[in-house]
CSV table of N, CA, C and O and ligand atoms in Angstrom, one decimal:
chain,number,residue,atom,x,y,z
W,1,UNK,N,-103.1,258.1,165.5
W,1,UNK,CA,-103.6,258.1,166.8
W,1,UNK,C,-104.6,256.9,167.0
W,1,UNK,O,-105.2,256.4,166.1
W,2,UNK,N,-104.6,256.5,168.3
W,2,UNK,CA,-105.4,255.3,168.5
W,2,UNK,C,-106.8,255.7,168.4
W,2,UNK,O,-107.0,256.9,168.6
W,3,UNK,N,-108.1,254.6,168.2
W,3,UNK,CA,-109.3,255.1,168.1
W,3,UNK,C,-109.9,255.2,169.5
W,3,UNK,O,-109.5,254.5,170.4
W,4,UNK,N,-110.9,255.9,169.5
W,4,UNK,CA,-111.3,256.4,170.9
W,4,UNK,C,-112.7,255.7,170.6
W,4,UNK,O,-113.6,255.9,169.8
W,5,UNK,N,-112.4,254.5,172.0
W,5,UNK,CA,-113.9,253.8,171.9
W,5,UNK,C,-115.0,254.4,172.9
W,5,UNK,O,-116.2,254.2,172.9
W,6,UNK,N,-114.4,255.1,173.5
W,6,UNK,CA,-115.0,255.6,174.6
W,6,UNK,C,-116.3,257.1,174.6
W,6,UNK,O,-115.7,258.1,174.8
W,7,UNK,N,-117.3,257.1,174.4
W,7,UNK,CA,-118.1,258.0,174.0
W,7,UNK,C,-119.0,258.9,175.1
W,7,UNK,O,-119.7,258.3,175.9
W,8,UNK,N,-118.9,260.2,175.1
W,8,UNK,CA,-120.1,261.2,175.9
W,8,UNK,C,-120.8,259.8,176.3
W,8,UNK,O,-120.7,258.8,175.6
W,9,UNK,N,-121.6,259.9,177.5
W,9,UNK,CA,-123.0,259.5,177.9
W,9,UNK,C,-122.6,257.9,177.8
W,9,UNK,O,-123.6,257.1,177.9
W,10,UNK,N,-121.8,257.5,177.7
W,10,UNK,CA,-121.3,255.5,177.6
W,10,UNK,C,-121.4,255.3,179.1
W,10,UNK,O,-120.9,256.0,180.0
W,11,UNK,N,-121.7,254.6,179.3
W,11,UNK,CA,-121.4,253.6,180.7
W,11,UNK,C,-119.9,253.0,181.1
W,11,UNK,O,-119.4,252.4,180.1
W,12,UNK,N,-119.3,253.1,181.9
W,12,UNK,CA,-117.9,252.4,181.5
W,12,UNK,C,-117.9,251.8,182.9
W,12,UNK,O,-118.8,252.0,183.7
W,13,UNK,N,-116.9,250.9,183.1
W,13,UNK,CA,-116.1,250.1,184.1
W,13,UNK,C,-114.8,250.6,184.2
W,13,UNK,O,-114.3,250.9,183.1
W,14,UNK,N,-114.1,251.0,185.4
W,14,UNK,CA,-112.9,250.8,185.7
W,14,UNK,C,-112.1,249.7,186.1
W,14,UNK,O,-112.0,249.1,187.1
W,15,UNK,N,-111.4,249.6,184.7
W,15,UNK,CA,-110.6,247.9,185.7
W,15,UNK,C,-108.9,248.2,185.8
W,15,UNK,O,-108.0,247.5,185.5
W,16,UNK,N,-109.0,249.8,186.2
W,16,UNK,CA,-107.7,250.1,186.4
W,16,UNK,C,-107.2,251.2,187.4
W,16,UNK,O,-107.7,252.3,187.2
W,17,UNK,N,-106.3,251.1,188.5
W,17,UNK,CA,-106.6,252.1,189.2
W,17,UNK,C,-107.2,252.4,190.6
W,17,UNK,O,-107.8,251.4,191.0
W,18,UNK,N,-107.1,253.0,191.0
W,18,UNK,CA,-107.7,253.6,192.5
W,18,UNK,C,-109.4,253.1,192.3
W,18,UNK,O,-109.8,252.2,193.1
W,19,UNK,N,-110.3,253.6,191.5
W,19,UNK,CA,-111.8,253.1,191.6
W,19,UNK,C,-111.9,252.0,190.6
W,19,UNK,O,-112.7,252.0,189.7
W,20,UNK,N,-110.8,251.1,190.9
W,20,UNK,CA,-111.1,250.0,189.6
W,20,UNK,C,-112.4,249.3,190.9
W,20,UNK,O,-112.4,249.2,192.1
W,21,UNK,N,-113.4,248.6,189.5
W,21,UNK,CA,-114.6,247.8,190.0
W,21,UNK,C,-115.4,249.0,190.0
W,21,UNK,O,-116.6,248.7,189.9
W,22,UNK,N,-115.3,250.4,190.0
W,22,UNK,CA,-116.4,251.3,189.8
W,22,UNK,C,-117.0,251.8,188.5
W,22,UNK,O,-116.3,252.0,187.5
W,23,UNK,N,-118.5,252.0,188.4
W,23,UNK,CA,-118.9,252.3,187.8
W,23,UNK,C,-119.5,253.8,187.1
W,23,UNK,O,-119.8,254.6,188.0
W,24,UNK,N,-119.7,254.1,185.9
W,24,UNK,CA,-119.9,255.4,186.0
W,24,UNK,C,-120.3,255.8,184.4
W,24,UNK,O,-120.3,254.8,183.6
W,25,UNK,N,-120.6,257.3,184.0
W,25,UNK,CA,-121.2,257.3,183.2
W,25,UNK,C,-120.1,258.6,182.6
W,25,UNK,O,-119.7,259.6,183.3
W,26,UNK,N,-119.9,258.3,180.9
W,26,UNK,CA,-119.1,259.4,180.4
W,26,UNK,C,-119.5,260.6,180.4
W,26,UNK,O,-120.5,261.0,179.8
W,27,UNK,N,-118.3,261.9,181.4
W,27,UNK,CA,-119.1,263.5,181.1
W,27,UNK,C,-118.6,264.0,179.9
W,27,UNK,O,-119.3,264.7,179.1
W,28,UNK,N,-117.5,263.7,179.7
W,28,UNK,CA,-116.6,264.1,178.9
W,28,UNK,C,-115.4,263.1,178.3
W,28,UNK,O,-115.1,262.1,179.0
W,29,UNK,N,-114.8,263.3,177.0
W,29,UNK,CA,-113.8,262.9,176.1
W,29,UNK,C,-112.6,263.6,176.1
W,29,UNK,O,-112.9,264.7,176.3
W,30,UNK,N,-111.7,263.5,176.0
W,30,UNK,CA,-110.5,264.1,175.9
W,30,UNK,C,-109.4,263.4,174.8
W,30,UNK,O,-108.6,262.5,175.1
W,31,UNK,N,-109.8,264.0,173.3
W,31,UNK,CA,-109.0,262.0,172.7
W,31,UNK,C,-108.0,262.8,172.5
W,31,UNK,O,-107.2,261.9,172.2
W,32,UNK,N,-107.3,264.1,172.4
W,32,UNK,CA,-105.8,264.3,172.2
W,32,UNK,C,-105.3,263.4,173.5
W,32,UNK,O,-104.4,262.6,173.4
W,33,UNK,N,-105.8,263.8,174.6
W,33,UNK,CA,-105.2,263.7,176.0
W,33,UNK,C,-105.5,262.1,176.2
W,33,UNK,O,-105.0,261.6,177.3
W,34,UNK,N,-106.1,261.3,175.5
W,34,UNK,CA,-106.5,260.0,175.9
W,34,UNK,C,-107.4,259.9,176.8
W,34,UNK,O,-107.7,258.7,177.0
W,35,UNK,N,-108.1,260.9,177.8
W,35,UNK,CA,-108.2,260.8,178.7
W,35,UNK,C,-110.1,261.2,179.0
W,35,UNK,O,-110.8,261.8,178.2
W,36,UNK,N,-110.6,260.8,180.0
W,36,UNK,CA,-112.3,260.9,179.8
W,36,UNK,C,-111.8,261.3,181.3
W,36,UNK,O,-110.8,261.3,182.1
W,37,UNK,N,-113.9,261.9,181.4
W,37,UNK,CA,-114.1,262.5,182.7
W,37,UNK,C,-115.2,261.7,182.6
W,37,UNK,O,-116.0,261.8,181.7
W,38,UNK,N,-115.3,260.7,183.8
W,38,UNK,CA,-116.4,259.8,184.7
W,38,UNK,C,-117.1,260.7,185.7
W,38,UNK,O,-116.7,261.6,186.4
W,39,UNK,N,-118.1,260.3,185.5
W,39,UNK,CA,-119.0,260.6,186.9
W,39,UNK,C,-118.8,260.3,187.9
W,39,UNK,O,-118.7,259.1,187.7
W,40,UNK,N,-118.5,260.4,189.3
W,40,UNK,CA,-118.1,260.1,190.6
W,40,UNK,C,-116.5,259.2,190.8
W,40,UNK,O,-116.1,258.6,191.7
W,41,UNK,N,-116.0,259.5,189.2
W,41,UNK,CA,-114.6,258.2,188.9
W,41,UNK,C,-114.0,259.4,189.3
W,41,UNK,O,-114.5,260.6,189.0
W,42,UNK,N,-112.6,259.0,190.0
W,42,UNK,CA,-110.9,259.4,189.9
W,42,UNK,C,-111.7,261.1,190.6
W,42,UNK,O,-111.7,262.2,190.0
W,43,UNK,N,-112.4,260.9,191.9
W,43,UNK,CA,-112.5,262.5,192.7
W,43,UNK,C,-111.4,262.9,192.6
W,43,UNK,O,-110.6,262.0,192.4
W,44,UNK,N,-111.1,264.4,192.5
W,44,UNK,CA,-109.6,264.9,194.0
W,44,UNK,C,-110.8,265.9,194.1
W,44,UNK,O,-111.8,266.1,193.5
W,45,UNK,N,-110.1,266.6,195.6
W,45,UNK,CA,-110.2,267.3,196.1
W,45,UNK,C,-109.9,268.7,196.0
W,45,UNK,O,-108.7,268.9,196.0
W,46,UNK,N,-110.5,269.8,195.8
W,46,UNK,CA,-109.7,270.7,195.5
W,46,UNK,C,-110.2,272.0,196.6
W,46,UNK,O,-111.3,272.1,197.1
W,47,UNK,N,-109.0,272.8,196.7
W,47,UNK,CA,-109.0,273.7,197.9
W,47,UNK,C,-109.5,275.1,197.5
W,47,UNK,O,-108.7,275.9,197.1
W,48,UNK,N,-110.9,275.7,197.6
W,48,UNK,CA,-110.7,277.2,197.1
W,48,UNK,C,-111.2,278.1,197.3
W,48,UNK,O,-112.4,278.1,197.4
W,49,UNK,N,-110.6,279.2,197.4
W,49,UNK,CA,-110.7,280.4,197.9
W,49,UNK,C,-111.9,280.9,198.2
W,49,UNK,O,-112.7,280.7,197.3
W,50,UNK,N,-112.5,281.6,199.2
W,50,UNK,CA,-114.1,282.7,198.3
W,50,UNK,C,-113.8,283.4,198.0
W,50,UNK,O,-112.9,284.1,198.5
W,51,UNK,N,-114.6,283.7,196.7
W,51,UNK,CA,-114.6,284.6,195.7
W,51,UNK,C,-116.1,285.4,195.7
W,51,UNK,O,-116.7,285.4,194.7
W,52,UNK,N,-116.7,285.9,196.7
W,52,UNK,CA,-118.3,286.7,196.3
W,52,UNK,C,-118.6,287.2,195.6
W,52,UNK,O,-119.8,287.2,195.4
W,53,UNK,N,-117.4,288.1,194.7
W,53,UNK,CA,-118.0,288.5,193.4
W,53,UNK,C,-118.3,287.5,192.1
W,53,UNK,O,-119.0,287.9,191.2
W,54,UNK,N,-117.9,286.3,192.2
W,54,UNK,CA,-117.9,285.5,191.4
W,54,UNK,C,-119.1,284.2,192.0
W,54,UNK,O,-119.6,283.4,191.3
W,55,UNK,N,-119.3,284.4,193.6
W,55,UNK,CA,-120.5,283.6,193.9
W,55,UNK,C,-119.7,281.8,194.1
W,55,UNK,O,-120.1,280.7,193.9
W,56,UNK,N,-118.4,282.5,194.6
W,56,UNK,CA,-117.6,280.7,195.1
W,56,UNK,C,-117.4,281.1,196.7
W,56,UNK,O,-117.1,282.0,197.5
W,57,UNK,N,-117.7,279.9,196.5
W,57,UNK,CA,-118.4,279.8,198.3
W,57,UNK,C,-116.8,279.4,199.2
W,57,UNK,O,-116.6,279.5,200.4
W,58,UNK,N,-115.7,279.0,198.2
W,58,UNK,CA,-114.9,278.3,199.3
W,58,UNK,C,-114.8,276.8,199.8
W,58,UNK,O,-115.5,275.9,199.5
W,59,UNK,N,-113.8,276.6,200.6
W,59,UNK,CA,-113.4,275.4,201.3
W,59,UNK,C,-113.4,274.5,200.7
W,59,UNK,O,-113.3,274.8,199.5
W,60,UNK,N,-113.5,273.1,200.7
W,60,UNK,CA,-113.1,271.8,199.2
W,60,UNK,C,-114.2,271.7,198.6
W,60,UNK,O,-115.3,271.5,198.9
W,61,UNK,N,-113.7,271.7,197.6
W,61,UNK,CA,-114.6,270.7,196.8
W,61,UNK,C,-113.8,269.7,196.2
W,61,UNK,O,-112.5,269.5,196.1
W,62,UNK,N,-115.3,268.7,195.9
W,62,UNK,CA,-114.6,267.4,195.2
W,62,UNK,C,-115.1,267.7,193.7
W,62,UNK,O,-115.9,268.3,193.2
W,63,UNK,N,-114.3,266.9,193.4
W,63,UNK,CA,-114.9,267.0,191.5
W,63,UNK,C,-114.0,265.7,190.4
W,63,UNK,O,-113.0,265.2,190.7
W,64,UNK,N,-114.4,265.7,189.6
W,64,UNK,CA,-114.0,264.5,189.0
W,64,UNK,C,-112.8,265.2,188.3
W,64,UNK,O,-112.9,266.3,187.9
W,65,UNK,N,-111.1,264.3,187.9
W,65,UNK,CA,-110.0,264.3,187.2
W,65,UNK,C,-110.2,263.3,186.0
W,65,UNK,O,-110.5,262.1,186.1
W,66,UNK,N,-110.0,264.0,185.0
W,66,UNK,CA,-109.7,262.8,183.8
W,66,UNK,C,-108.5,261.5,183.9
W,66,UNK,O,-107.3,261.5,184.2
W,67,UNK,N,-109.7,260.4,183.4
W,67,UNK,CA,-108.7,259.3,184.1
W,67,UNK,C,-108.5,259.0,182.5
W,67,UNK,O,-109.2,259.2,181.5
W,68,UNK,N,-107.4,258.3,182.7
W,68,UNK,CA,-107.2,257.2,181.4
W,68,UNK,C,-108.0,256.4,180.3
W,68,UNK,O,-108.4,255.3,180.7
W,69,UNK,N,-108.2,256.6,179.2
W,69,UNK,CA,-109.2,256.0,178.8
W,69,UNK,C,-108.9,254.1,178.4
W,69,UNK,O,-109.7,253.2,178.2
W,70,UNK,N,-107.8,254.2,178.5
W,70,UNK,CA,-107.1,252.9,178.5
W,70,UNK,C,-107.5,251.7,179.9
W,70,UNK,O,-107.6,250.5,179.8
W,71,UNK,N,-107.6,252.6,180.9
W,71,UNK,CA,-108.4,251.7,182.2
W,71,UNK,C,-109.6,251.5,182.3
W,71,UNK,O,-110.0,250.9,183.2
W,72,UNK,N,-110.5,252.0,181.0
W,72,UNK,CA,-112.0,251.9,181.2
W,72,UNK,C,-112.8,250.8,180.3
W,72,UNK,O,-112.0,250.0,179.8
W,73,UNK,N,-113.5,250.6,180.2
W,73,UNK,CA,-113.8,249.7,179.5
W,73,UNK,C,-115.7,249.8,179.3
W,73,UNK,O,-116.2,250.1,180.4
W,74,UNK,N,-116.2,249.7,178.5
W,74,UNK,CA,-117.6,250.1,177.8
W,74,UNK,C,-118.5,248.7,178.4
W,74,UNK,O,-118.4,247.5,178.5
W,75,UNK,N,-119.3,249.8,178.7
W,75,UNK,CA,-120.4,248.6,179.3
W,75,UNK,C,-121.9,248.9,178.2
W,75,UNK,O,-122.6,249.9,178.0
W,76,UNK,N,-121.9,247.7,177.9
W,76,UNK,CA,-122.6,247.5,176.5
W,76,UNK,C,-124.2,247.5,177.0
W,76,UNK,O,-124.9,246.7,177.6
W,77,UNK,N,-124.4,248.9,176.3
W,77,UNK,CA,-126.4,249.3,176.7
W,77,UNK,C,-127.2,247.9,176.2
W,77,UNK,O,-128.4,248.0,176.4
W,78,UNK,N,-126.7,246.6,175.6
W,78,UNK,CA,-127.6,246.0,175.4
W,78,UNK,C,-127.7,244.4,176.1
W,78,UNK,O,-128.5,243.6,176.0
W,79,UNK,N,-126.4,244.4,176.7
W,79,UNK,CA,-126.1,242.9,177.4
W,79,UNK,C,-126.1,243.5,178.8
W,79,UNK,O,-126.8,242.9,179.6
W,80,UNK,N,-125.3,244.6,179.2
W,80,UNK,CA,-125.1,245.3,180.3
W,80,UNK,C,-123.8,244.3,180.8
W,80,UNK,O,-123.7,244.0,182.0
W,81,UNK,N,-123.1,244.0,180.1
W,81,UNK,CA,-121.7,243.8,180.5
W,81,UNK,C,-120.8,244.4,179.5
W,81,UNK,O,-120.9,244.7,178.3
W,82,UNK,N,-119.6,244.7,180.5
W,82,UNK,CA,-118.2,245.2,180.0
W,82,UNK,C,-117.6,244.3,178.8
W,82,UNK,O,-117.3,243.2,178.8
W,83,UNK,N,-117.6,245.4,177.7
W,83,UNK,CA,-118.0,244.2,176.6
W,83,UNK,C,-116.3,245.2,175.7
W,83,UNK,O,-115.9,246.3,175.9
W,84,UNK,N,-115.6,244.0,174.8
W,84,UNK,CA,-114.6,244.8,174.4
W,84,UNK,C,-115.8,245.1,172.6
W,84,UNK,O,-116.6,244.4,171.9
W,85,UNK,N,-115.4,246.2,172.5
W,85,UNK,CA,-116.0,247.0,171.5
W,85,UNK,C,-115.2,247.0,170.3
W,85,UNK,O,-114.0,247.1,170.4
W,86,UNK,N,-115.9,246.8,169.0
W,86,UNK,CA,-115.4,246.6,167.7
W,86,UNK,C,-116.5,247.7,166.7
W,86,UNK,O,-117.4,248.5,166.8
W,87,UNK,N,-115.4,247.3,165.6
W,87,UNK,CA,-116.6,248.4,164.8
W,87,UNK,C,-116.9,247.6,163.8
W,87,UNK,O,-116.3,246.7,163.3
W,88,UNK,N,-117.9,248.0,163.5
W,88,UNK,CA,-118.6,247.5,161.8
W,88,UNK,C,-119.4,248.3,160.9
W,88,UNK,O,-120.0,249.2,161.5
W,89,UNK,N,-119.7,248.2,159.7
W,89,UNK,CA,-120.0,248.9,159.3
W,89,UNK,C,-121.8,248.5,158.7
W,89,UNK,O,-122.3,247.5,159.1
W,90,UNK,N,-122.3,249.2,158.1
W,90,UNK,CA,-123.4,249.2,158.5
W,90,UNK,C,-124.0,248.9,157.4
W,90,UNK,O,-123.4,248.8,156.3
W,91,UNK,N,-125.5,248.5,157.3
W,91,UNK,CA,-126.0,248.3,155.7
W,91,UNK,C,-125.8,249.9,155.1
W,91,UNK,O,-124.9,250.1,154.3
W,92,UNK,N,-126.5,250.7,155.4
W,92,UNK,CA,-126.7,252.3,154.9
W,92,UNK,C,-124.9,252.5,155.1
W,92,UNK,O,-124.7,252.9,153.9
W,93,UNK,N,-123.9,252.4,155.6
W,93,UNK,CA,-122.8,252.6,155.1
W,93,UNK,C,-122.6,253.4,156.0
W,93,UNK,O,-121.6,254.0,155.5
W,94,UNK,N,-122.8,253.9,157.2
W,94,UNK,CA,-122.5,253.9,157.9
W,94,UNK,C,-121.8,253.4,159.3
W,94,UNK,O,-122.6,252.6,160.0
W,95,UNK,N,-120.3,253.7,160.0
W,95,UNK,CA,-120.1,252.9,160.7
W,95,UNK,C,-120.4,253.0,162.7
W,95,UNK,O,-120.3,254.0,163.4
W,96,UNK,N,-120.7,251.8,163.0
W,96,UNK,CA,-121.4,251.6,164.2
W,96,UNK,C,-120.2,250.5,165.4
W,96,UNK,O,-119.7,249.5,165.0
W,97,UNK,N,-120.2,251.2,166.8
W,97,UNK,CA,-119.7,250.2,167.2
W,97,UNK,C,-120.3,249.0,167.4
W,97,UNK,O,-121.5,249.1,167.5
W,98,UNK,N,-119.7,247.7,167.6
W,98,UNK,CA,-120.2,246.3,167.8
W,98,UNK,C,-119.7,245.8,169.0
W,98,UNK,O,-118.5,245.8,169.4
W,99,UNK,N,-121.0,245.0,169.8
W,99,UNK,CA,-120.4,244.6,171.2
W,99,UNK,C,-119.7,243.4,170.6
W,99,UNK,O,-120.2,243.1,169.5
W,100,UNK,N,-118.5,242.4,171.3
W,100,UNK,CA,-117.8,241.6,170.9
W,100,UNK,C,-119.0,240.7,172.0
W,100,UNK,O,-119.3,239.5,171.6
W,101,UNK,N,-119.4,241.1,172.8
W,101,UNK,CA,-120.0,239.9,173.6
W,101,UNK,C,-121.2,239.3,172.9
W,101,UNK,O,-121.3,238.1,172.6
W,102,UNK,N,-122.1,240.3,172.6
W,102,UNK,CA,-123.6,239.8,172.3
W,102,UNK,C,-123.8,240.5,170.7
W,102,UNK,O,-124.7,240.1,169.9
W,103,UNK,N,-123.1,241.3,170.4
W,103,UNK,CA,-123.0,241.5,168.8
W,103,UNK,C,-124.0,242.3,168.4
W,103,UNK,O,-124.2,242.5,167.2
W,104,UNK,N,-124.7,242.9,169.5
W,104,UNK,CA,-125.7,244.2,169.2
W,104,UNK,C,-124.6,245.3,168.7
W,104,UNK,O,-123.4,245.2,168.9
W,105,UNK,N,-125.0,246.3,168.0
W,105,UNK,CA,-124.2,247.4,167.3
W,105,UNK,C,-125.4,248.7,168.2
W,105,UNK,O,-126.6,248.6,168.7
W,106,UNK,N,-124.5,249.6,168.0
W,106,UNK,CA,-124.2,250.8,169.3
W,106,UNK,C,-124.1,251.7,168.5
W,106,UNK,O,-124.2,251.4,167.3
W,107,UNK,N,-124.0,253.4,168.9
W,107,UNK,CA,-122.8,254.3,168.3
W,107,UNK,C,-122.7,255.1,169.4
W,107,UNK,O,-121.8,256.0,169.4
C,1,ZN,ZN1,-123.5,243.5,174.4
């Protein structure tokens, strides 16, 4: 399987898609599914019922769909640009991502 650059809590870019140019922050990973859940990225709409025993109010909600992790792209905490991400490994031997832009290391 391919490596999943994409991490909880990462900043990303969309440069693919319906909110490509938007920005957003990772809620969630999905690496069987390839797929992440952005913050305010790829809304729908969803229709639903009230339920009072359960304390659901009804009528739409919006909420975030897992988009592609392939359309997103990592915006690097240290340059603050959309940076393609590499890995390296570390003095302690541990391995860390590396921005390709500015060559700060991440995890
Ligand atoms: Zn950088």
């Amino acid at each position: 399987m391919d490596k999943i650059k994409v991490r909880k809590n990462d900043e990303v870019l969309v440069v693919q898609g319906r909110d490509r140019g938007a920005r957003g922050k990772v809620l969630r990973v999905f690496p069987r599914q390839g797929t992440a859940l952005v913050e305010r990225i790829n809304m729908i709409k969803r229709h639903t019922r009230p339920n009072p025993s359960q304390q659901i109010q009804g009528g739409i909600l919006e909420r975030e769909a897992p988009i592609q992790i392939s359309n997103l792209k990592v915006i690097c905490p240290e340059c603050g640009a959309p940076a393609r991400i590499g890995r390296t490994r570390l003095e302690d031997g541990s391995v860390a991502r590396v921005c390709k832009n500015c060559d700060a290391t991440f995890n």
